CSV table of C-alpha atoms in Angstrom, one decimal:
chain,number,residue,atom,x,y,z
L,1,MET,CA,105.5,109.8,89.1
L,2,LEU,CA,107.4,106.5,88.7
L,3,VAL,CA,107.2,105.0,85.2
L,4,GLU,CA,109.8,102.2,85.4
L,5,PHE,CA,112.7,101.0,87.5
L,6,SER,CA,115.4,98.6,86.2
L,7,VAL,CA,118.2,96.7,88.0
L,8,GLY,CA,120.7,94.1,87.1
L,9,ASN,CA,123.7,92.3,88.6
L,10,TYR,CA,122.7,93.4,92.1
L,11,LEU,CA,121.9,91.2,95.0
L,12,SER,CA,119.7,88.3,93.6
L,13,PHE,CA,119.2,90.0,90.2
L,14,LYS,CA,121.7,88.6,87.7
L,15,ASP,CA,120.1,89.8,84.5
L,16,ILE,CA,118.4,93.2,84.1
L,17,VAL,CA,114.8,93.2,85.2
L,18,THR,CA,112.3,96.0,84.8
L,19,PHE,CA,109.4,96.9,87.2
L,20,SER,CA,106.9,99.1,85.4
L,21,MET,CA,104.0,101.3,86.5
L,22,ILE,CA,102.8,101.7,82.9
L,23,SER,CA,99.3,100.4,82.4
L,24,SER,CA,98.5,97.9,79.7
L,25,ASN,CA,95.6,98.2,77.2
L,26,ILE,CA,93.2,96.1,79.3
L,27,LYS,CA,89.8,97.7,80.0
L,28,GLN,CA,89.3,96.8,83.7
L,29,HIS,CA,89.2,99.7,86.2
L,30,THR,CA,90.5,102.3,83.8
L,31,ASP,CA,88.4,105.1,85.4
L,32,THR,CA,89.9,104.5,88.9
L,33,HIS,CA,93.2,102.5,88.9
L,34,VAL,CA,94.8,104.4,86.0
L,35,PHE,CA,95.8,108.0,85.5
L,36,GLU,CA,97.5,109.9,82.7
L,37,SER,CA,100.7,111.9,83.0
L,38,GLN,CA,102.8,113.2,80.2
L,39,LYS,CA,101.1,111.0,77.6
L,40,TYR,CA,101.7,107.9,79.8
L,41,LYS,CA,98.9,105.9,81.3
L,42,LEU,CA,100.2,104.9,84.7
L,43,LEU,CA,99.0,102.7,87.6
L,44,LYS,CA,98.2,104.0,91.0
L,45,ASN,CA,99.5,101.0,92.8
L,46,SER,CA,101.1,97.6,92.4
L,47,ALA,CA,101.7,94.6,94.6
L,48,ILE,CA,104.6,92.1,94.4
L,49,TYR,CA,104.2,88.4,95.3
L,50,GLY,CA,106.7,85.7,95.7
L,51,ALA,CA,108.2,83.0,97.9
L,52,ASN,CA,110.4,83.8,100.8
L,53,ALA,CA,113.9,84.7,99.6
L,54,SER,CA,112.7,85.1,96.0
L,55,GLY,CA,113.9,88.7,95.7
L,56,LYS,CA,110.8,90.8,96.6
L,57,SER,CA,112.7,92.9,99.2
L,58,ASN,CA,115.8,93.0,97.1
L,59,LEU,CA,113.9,95.0,94.5
L,60,PHE,CA,113.2,97.6,97.1
L,61,LYS,CA,116.8,97.5,98.4
L,62,ALA,CA,118.0,98.2,94.9
L,63,MET,CA,115.7,101.2,94.7
L,64,LYS,CA,116.9,102.4,98.1
L,65,PHE,CA,120.6,102.0,97.2
L,66,ALA,CA,120.2,103.8,93.9
L,67,GLN,CA,118.2,106.6,95.6
L,68,TRP,CA,120.9,107.0,98.3
L,69,PHE,CA,123.8,106.9,95.9
L,70,ILE,CA,122.4,109.5,93.5
L,71,ILE,CA,121.6,111.9,96.3
L,72,LYS,CA,124.7,111.3,98.5
L,73,SER,CA,127.6,110.1,96.3
L,74,SER,CA,129.1,113.6,95.6
L,75,LYS,CA,129.1,114.8,99.1
L,76,ASP,CA,129.2,111.9,101.6
L,77,MET,CA,131.8,109.7,100.0
L,78,GLN,CA,135.6,110.2,100.1
L,79,ALA,CA,137.8,110.0,97.0
L,80,LYS,CA,139.1,106.5,97.6
L,81,GLU,CA,135.9,105.1,99.3
L,82,SER,CA,134.4,102.0,97.7
L,83,ILE,CA,130.9,102.0,96.3
L,84,ASN,CA,128.6,99.7,98.2
L,85,VAL,CA,127.3,97.7,95.2
L,86,GLU,CA,126.5,94.1,95.9
L,87,ARG,CA,126.9,92.2,92.7
L,88,PHE,CA,125.1,88.9,92.0
L,89,ALA,CA,127.4,86.4,93.8
L,90,LEU,CA,126.3,83.1,92.4
L,91,SER,CA,127.8,83.3,88.9
L,92,SER,CA,131.4,83.8,87.7
L,93,GLU,CA,129.9,85.6,84.7
L,94,THR,CA,129.0,88.6,86.8
L,95,GLU,CA,132.1,88.9,88.9
L,96,ASP,CA,133.8,91.5,86.8
L,97,LYS,CA,130.7,93.3,85.5
L,98,PRO,CA,129.1,96.5,87.0
L,99,SER,CA,125.7,96.7,88.6
L,100,PHE,CA,123.0,98.4,86.6
L,101,PHE,CA,120.3,100.9,87.9
L,102,GLU,CA,117.8,103.0,85.9
L,103,PHE,CA,114.8,105.2,86.8
L,104,ILE,CA,112.3,106.4,84.3
L,105,PHE,CA,110.0,109.0,85.9
L,106,ILE,CA,108.0,112.2,85.3
L,107,GLN,CA,108.9,115.4,87.1
L,108,ASN,CA,107.4,118.8,86.2
L,109,ASN,CA,105.6,117.3,83.3
L,110,ILE,CA,108.9,116.1,81.7
L,111,LYS,CA,109.8,112.4,81.4
L,112,TYR,CA,113.4,111.6,82.4
L,113,ARG,CA,115.4,108.5,82.0
L,114,TYR,CA,118.4,108.4,84.3
L,115,GLY,CA,120.7,105.5,85.1
L,116,PHE,CA,124.2,104.3,85.9
L,117,LYS,CA,126.5,101.3,86.0
L,118,ALA,CA,129.0,101.0,88.8
L,119,ASP,CA,131.4,98.6,90.4
L,120,LYS,CA,133.1,98.8,93.8
L,121,GLU,CA,135.7,101.3,92.6
L,122,LYS,CA,134.1,103.5,90.0
L,123,ILE,CA,131.2,104.7,87.8
L,124,VAL,CA,131.4,102.8,84.6
L,125,GLU,CA,128.6,104.5,82.7
L,126,GLU,CA,126.0,107.2,83.5
L,127,TRP,CA,123.3,108.7,81.3
L,128,LEU,CA,120.4,111.2,81.4
L,129,PHE,CA,117.7,111.8,78.8
L,130,SER,CA,114.6,113.8,78.8
L,131,ALA,CA,111.4,114.0,76.7
L,132,GLU,CA,108.8,116.7,76.8
L,133,LYS,CA,106.7,114.9,74.2
L,134,ILE,CA,107.6,111.5,72.8
L,135,LYS,CA,111.2,111.8,71.4
L,136,GLU,CA,114.0,111.6,73.9
L,137,LYS,CA,116.9,114.1,73.8
L,138,GLU,CA,120.3,113.4,75.3
L,139,LEU,CA,121.4,115.6,78.3
L,140,PHE,CA,124.6,113.9,79.1
L,141,ILE,CA,126.4,110.6,78.6
L,142,ARG,CA,129.3,109.3,80.7
L,143,ASN,CA,131.8,106.5,79.9
L,144,TYR,CA,134.1,106.2,82.9
L,145,GLN,CA,135.6,109.7,83.3
L,146,ASP,CA,134.7,110.8,79.8
L,147,ILE,CA,131.6,112.9,80.3
L,148,LYS,CA,129.8,114.5,77.2
L,149,VAL,CA,127.4,117.3,78.1
L,150,THR,CA,124.9,118.6,75.5
L,151,LYS,CA,123.5,122.1,75.2
L,152,SER,CA,120.3,120.9,76.8
L,153,PHE,CA,122.3,120.4,80.1
L,154,GLU,CA,124.4,123.5,80.2
L,155,GLU,CA,124.3,123.5,84.0
L,156,GLY,CA,126.8,120.5,83.9
L,157,SER,CA,129.3,122.2,81.6
L,158,GLY,CA,132.7,122.7,83.3
L,159,LEU,CA,131.9,120.3,86.2
L,160,GLU,CA,133.2,117.2,84.4
L,161,SER,CA,136.7,117.6,86.0
L,162,LYS,CA,135.1,118.0,89.4
L,163,THR,CA,133.5,114.6,89.3
L,164,ARG,CA,135.4,111.8,91.1
L,165,LYS,CA,135.4,108.3,89.6
L,166,ASN,CA,133.3,107.1,92.5
L,167,ALA,CA,130.7,109.9,92.4
L,168,LEU,CA,127.8,110.4,90.0
L,169,PHE,CA,127.9,113.4,87.7
L,170,LEU,CA,124.2,114.2,88.4
L,171,SER,CA,124.9,114.4,92.1
L,172,VAL,CA,127.9,116.7,91.5
L,173,VAL,CA,125.8,119.1,89.3
L,174,ALA,CA,123.1,119.2,91.9
L,175,GLN,CA,125.7,120.4,94.5
L,176,PHE,CA,126.3,123.4,92.2
L,177,ASN,CA,122.6,124.2,92.1
L,178,GLY,CA,121.8,123.0,88.6
L,179,LYS,CA,118.2,123.6,87.9
L,180,ILE,CA,117.5,120.2,86.2
L,181,SER,CA,119.7,118.2,88.5
L,182,GLU,CA,118.1,119.7,91.6
L,183,SER,CA,114.7,119.0,90.2
L,184,LEU,CA,115.6,115.3,89.8
L,185,ILE,CA,117.1,115.1,93.3
L,186,ASP,CA,113.8,116.6,94.6
L,187,TRP,CA,111.9,113.8,92.9
L,188,LEU,CA,114.1,111.3,94.6
L,189,HIS,CA,113.4,112.9,98.0
L,190,ASN,CA,109.7,112.3,97.3
L,191,PHE,CA,110.3,108.7,96.4
L,192,ASN,CA,109.9,107.2,99.8
L,193,ILE,CA,110.8,103.6,100.7
L,194,VAL,CA,109.7,102.4,104.2
L,195,SER,CA,109.7,99.1,106.1
L,196,GLY,CA,106.4,97.6,107.2
L,197,MET,CA,108.2,95.4,109.7
L,198,ASP,CA,108.8,98.0,112.4
L,199,ASN,CA,106.9,100.9,114.0
L,200,TYR,CA,109.6,103.5,113.2
L,201,TYR,CA,107.3,106.0,111.6
L,202,THR,CA,105.1,106.7,114.6
L,203,LEU,CA,106.7,110.1,114.9
L,204,VAL,CA,105.7,110.9,111.4
L,205,THR,CA,102.1,110.2,112.2
L,206,LEU,CA,102.3,112.2,115.5
L,207,GLU,CA,103.8,115.3,113.9
L,208,LYS,CA,101.2,115.3,111.1
L,209,LEU,CA,98.3,115.3,113.6
L,210,ASP,CA,98.9,119.0,114.0
L,211,ASP,CA,97.3,119.4,110.5
L,212,GLU,CA,93.5,119.5,110.7
L,213,LYS,CA,93.0,117.7,107.4
L,214,PHE,CA,95.4,114.9,108.3
L,215,GLU,CA,93.9,114.6,111.8
L,216,PHE,CA,90.4,114.1,110.2
L,217,GLN,CA,91.7,111.5,107.8
L,218,PHE,CA,93.6,109.7,110.4
L,219,PHE,CA,90.7,109.3,112.8
L,220,GLU,CA,88.4,108.4,110.0
L,221,ILE,CA,90.6,105.5,109.1
L,222,LEU,CA,90.9,104.5,112.8
L,223,GLN,CA,87.1,104.3,113.0
L,224,ILE,CA,87.0,102.3,109.8
L,225,ALA,CA,89.6,100.0,111.2
L,226,ASP,CA,87.4,99.4,114.3
L,227,LEU,CA,90.2,100.0,116.8
L,228,ALA,CA,87.9,101.6,119.4
L,229,ILE,CA,90.3,104.5,119.9
L,230,ASP,CA,88.4,107.8,120.6
L,231,PHE,CA,91.3,110.2,120.8
L,232,ILE,CA,95.0,110.3,121.5
L,233,ARG,CA,97.0,112.1,124.1
L,234,PHE,CA,100.8,112.6,123.9
L,235,THR,CA,103.6,114.4,125.6
L,236,HIS,CA,107.4,114.2,125.3
L,237,ASN,CA,110.4,114.9,127.4
L,238,ARG,CA,110.4,118.6,128.0
L,239,GLU,CA,114.1,118.7,128.7
L,240,LYS,CA,114.8,117.5,125.2
L,241,GLU,CA,112.0,119.4,123.5
L,242,SER,CA,114.2,121.4,121.3
L,243,ASP,CA,116.1,118.3,120.1
L,244,TYR,CA,112.9,116.6,119.4
L,245,ASN,CA,111.5,119.5,117.4
L,246,ALA,CA,114.7,119.8,115.4
L,247,VAL,CA,114.6,116.1,114.5
L,248,MET,CA,111.0,116.3,113.5
L,249,LEU,CA,111.5,119.4,111.3
L,250,GLU,CA,114.3,117.7,109.4
L,251,LEU,CA,112.3,114.5,109.1
L,252,LEU,CA,109.0,116.0,108.0
L,253,ASN,CA,109.1,119.6,106.8
L,254,PRO,CA,110.1,120.0,103.2
L,255,SER,CA,110.7,123.7,103.7
L,256,PHE,CA,113.3,123.0,106.4
L,257,LYS,CA,115.9,122.5,103.6
L,258,ASP,CA,115.5,126.2,102.8
L,259,SER,CA,116.5,127.4,106.3
L,260,ILE,CA,119.6,125.1,106.8
L,261,GLY,CA,120.7,124.3,103.3
L,262,LYS,CA,120.1,121.2,101.2
L,263,ARG,CA,123.2,119.5,102.3
L,264,HIS,CA,121.5,118.6,105.6
L,265,ARG,CA,118.4,117.2,104.1
L,266,LYS,CA,117.7,113.5,104.6
L,267,ILE,CA,117.3,111.0,101.8
L,268,ASP,CA,113.6,111.0,102.2
L,269,LYS,CA,111.2,112.5,104.7
L,270,TYR,CA,110.2,109.2,106.2
L,271,GLU,CA,113.7,108.1,107.1
L,272,PHE,CA,113.0,106.5,110.4
L,273,ILE,CA,114.0,107.5,113.9
L,274,ASP,CA,114.6,104.6,116.3
L,275,PRO,CA,112.5,105.3,119.4
L,276,ALA,CA,115.2,103.7,121.5
L,277,SER,CA,117.8,106.2,120.5
L,278,GLU,CA,115.8,109.5,120.2
L,279,PRO,CA,113.5,111.4,122.6
L,280,PHE,CA,110.2,109.7,122.1
L,281,PRO,CA,106.8,111.0,123.2
L,282,ASP,CA,104.5,109.3,125.7
L,283,ILE,CA,101.5,108.4,123.6
L,284,LYS,CA,98.3,107.3,125.1
L,285,THR,CA,95.1,106.0,123.4
L,286,SER,CA,91.8,106.7,125.0
L,287,HIS,CA,89.1,104.1,125.1
L,288,LYS,CA,85.5,104.4,126.4
L,289,LYS,CA,84.8,102.9,129.8
L,290,PHE,CA,81.4,101.3,130.7
L,291,ASP,CA,79.6,100.3,133.9
L,292,LYS,CA,77.9,97.0,134.7
L,293,ASP,CA,74.9,98.1,132.7
L,294,ASN,CA,77.1,99.0,129.7
L,295,ASN,CA,76.5,102.8,130.3
L,296,GLU,CA,79.4,105.0,129.2
L,297,VAL,CA,81.1,106.4,132.3
L,298,GLY,CA,84.3,107.9,131.0
L,299,PHE,CA,87.6,107.0,129.3
L,300,VAL,CA,90.6,104.8,130.0
L,301,ASP,CA,94.1,105.7,128.7
L,302,PHE,CA,96.3,102.9,127.3
L,303,GLU,CA,100.0,103.3,126.6
L,304,LEU,CA,100.5,102.8,122.9
L,305,GLU,CA,103.8,101.1,123.2
L,306,LYS,CA,103.0,98.8,126.1
L,307,GLN,CA,99.2,98.1,126.1
L,308,GLU,CA,98.1,98.3,122.5
L,309,SER,CA,98.3,95.4,120.0
L,310,GLU,CA,101.1,95.1,117.5
L,311,GLY,CA,98.6,95.7,114.8
L,312,THR,CA,97.4,98.9,116.3
L,313,LYS,CA,101.0,100.1,116.7
L,314,LYS,CA,101.8,99.2,113.1
L,315,LEU,CA,98.7,101.0,111.8
L,316,PHE,CA,99.5,104.1,113.9
L,317,SER,CA,103.0,104.1,112.4
L,318,ILE,CA,102.3,103.4,108.8
L,319,LEU,CA,99.3,105.8,108.5
L,320,GLY,CA,101.5,108.8,108.7
L,321,PRO,CA,103.4,108.1,105.4
L,322,ILE,CA,100.3,106.7,103.8
L,323,ILE,CA,98.0,109.7,104.4
L,324,ASP,CA,100.9,112.2,103.6
L,325,THR,CA,101.6,110.4,100.4
L,326,LEU,CA,97.9,110.5,99.3
L,327,ASN,CA,97.8,114.2,100.1
L,328,ALA,CA,101.0,115.1,98.4
L,329,GLY,CA,100.5,112.9,95.3
L,330,SER,CA,104.0,111.4,95.8
L,331,ILE,CA,105.3,107.8,95.8
L,332,LEU,CA,105.4,105.3,98.7
L,333,VAL,CA,107.2,101.9,98.6
L,334,VAL,CA,106.4,99.6,101.5
L,335,ASP,CA,108.3,96.5,102.3
L,336,GLU,CA,105.9,94.0,103.9
L,337,LEU,CA,102.8,96.3,104.0
L,338,ASP,CA,100.5,93.5,105.4
L,339,VAL,CA,102.7,92.5,108.4
L,340,LYS,CA,100.7,92.7,111.7
L,341,ILE,CA,97.5,94.2,110.2
L,342,HIS,CA,94.3,92.5,109.2
L,343,PRO,CA,93.8,91.6,105.5
L,344,LEU,CA,90.7,93.8,105.4
L,345,ILE,CA,92.8,96.8,106.6
L,346,THR,CA,95.4,96.1,103.9
L,347,GLN,CA,92.6,95.9,101.4
L,348,PHE,CA,91.2,99.2,102.5
L,349,ILE,CA,94.6,100.9,102.1
L,350,VAL,CA,95.0,99.6,98.6
L,351,LYS,CA,91.5,100.7,97.7
L,352,MET,CA,92.3,104.2,99.0
L,353,PHE,CA,95.1,104.5,96.4
L,354,ASN,CA,92.8,103.2,93.7
L,355,SER,CA,90.0,105.7,94.6
L,356,ASN,CA,89.6,109.0,92.7
L,357,LYS,CA,88.1,110.5,95.8
L,358,GLN,CA,90.7,109.4,98.3
L,359,ASN,CA,93.6,109.7,95.9
L,360,PRO,CA,92.8,112.9,93.8
L,361,ASN,CA,96.5,113.7,93.3
L,362,ASN,CA,97.4,110.3,91.8
L,363,ALA,CA,99.8,109.1,94.5
L,364,GLN,CA,101.5,105.8,93.8
L,365,LEU,CA,101.8,102.9,96.3
L,366,ILE,CA,104.1,99.9,95.6
L,367,PHE,CA,104.4,97.1,98.1
L,368,ASN,CA,105.3,93.5,98.5
L,369,THR,CA,103.0,91.0,100.3
L,370,HIS,CA,102.0,87.4,100.9
L,371,ASP,CA,98.3,88.4,101.4
L,372,THR,CA,96.5,86.4,98.7
L,373,ASN,CA,93.1,88.0,99.6
L,374,LEU,CA,94.3,90.9,97.5
L,375,LEU,CA,94.6,88.7,94.4
L,376,ASN,CA,91.1,89.7,93.3
L,377,LYS,CA,90.0,91.2,90.0
L,378,GLU,CA,87.8,93.6,91.9
L,379,ILE,CA,90.9,95.0,93.7
L,380,PHE,CA,93.7,94.7,91.1
L,381,ARG,CA,94.1,94.8,87.4
L,382,ARG,CA,96.4,92.1,86.0
L,383,ASP,CA,99.1,94.6,85.3
L,384,GLN,CA,99.2,95.6,88.9
L,385,ILE,CA,100.1,92.2,90.1
L,386,TRP,CA,103.8,91.2,90.0
L,387,PHE,CA,105.8,88.1,90.9
L,388,THR,CA,109.4,87.4,91.8
L,389,GLU,CA,110.8,83.9,91.3
L,390,LYS,CA,114.3,82.5,91.6
L,391,ASP,CA,115.6,80.1,89.0
L,392,GLU,CA,117.7,77.0,89.7
L,393,TYR,CA,120.8,79.1,89.6
L,394,GLY,CA,119.6,81.6,92.3
L,395,SER,CA,118.8,84.5,89.9
L,396,THR,CA,115.5,86.4,90.5
L,397,ASP,CA,113.1,86.9,87.6
L,398,LEU,CA,110.4,89.7,87.8
L,399,TYR,CA,107.2,89.6,85.8
L,400,SER,CA,103.6,90.8,85.9
L,401,LEU,CA,100.5,88.7,85.7
L,402,MET,CA,99.8,90.5,82.5
L,403,GLU,CA,103.0,89.2,81.0
L,404,TYR,CA,102.5,85.6,82.2
L,405,LYS,CA,101.4,83.2,79.4
L,406,PHE,CA,99.7,79.8,79.6
L,407,GLU,CA,100.1,77.5,76.7
L,408,GLN,CA,96.7,78.7,75.5
L,409,GLY,CA,97.6,82.3,75.9
L,410,ALA,CA,97.5,85.2,78.3
L,411,VAL,CA,95.8,85.1,81.8
L,412,ARG,CA,92.2,86.1,81.3
L,413,ALA,CA,90.5,88.7,83.5
L,414,ASP,CA,87.9,86.2,84.8
L,415,ARG,CA,90.5,83.8,86.3
L,416,THR,CA,90.5,83.3,90.1
L,417,PHE,CA,93.9,84.9,90.7
L,418,ALA,CA,94.4,83.8,94.3
L,419,LYS,CA,93.4,80.2,93.7
L,420,ASP,CA,95.6,79.9,90.6
L,421,TYR,CA,98.5,81.5,92.4
L,422,LEU,CA,98.3,79.2,95.4
L,423,ALA,CA,98.0,76.2,93.0
L,424,GLY,CA,101.3,77.3,91.4
L,425,LYS,CA,99.9,78.2,88.0
L,426,TYR,CA,101.8,81.6,88.0
L,427,GLY,CA,105.0,80.3,89.6
L,428,ALA,CA,106.5,82.5,92.4
L,429,ILE,CA,105.5,80.1,95.2
L,430,PRO,CA,107.7,77.9,97.5
L,431,PHE,CA,107.9,74.3,96.7
L,432,VAL,CA,107.0,72.8,100.1
L,433,GLY,CA,108.0,69.2,100.7
L,434,THR,CA,106.3,66.5,102.7
L,435,PHE,CA,106.6,65.8,106.4
L,436,ASP,CA,108.0,62.3,105.8
L,437,PHE,CA,111.2,63.2,107.6
L,438,PHE,CA,109.2,63.1,110.9
L,439,CYS,CA,108.4,59.5,110.3
L,440,LYS,CA,111.0,57.0,111.5
L,441,ASP,CA,111.2,53.8,109.5
L,442,GLU,CA,110.5,50.7,111.6
């Protein structure tokens, strides 16, 4: 489970900001929206609001970069290859400083705090701590190429000299089958970051339909969404069937790593396949057909990609990762969850994650959105609502509604969140000017 993620001097984040899934002490929805893990009370989902270009997507890009670099740096980078960090560009103060990334998470009932600082050429610092109860213990600390390994991380002993200056020590140790390091890499593989802008995850949904439980859940949601789809037919290019199956195995099957070796495993199991470049199945949705007296006379097949609405295609695509995340109790981060789908469907997805029945394994959903219909005390606690706002110098600040303070104190639970937000009371909205520029002075 994700506890916190921090980033600094990266993209639009000049100073270090922290996104947290730790619940506050407020009393609302404690029996549904909050769960306990390793003495932490954590939130099941959170939404991030903000103006366009305020940094919402940059937070997810920072997560994705850190995830990729931790998993891949020791094996997919050459000795002299530069590190793809993008430092905050609008200040001379950050030009010579490294970027900062840190995850705090729970894996196998142990809390870990892992992070690193890096510039284009090298790792400046790296650290790993663990806590089985409250007190942290140091596993290793790195300062440039000086790596100090404790007895609690014996799997890293002797690998210090094998660590390049542009590779992370944790990634190196995982390559040598370290028990702790492999466990942390496994957690990162289940920390899935997807885009809600495109329909790249249709194949994920399609493959999962072979599972009876998933199929039942999928069609239940389609009925709730009122899409009038009764069943789905699909075929794919038989000449490329073996290629397609191999792609799907690597994309979806966690056990596939055991048969071909972990070095071939993708960053996360929802890493998209572009339908334009891979064999893609012919998917048809079946709809009831009626005669002039509205009697049912059969079915008509529509081609999903050509005849269904953009909203239907988006829902078909995103439901694969969503249902799989709920069943696995893992973490899903969605950039622009609400794009192309009705606000009531977005609300339904959020409510599934907040439901003890639909989310018995305490999966976590994190997403950004402009949908103010969700800013409702019946849907979200105040600590589940986050905002991004740029200051006059182009730097993004990140804060939760729980942290926001009026002159008279904190935001109360009985406030109308959506109305207040659109009125600019919480910040994080665009300052839209007037239309006077259309008027020509006479």
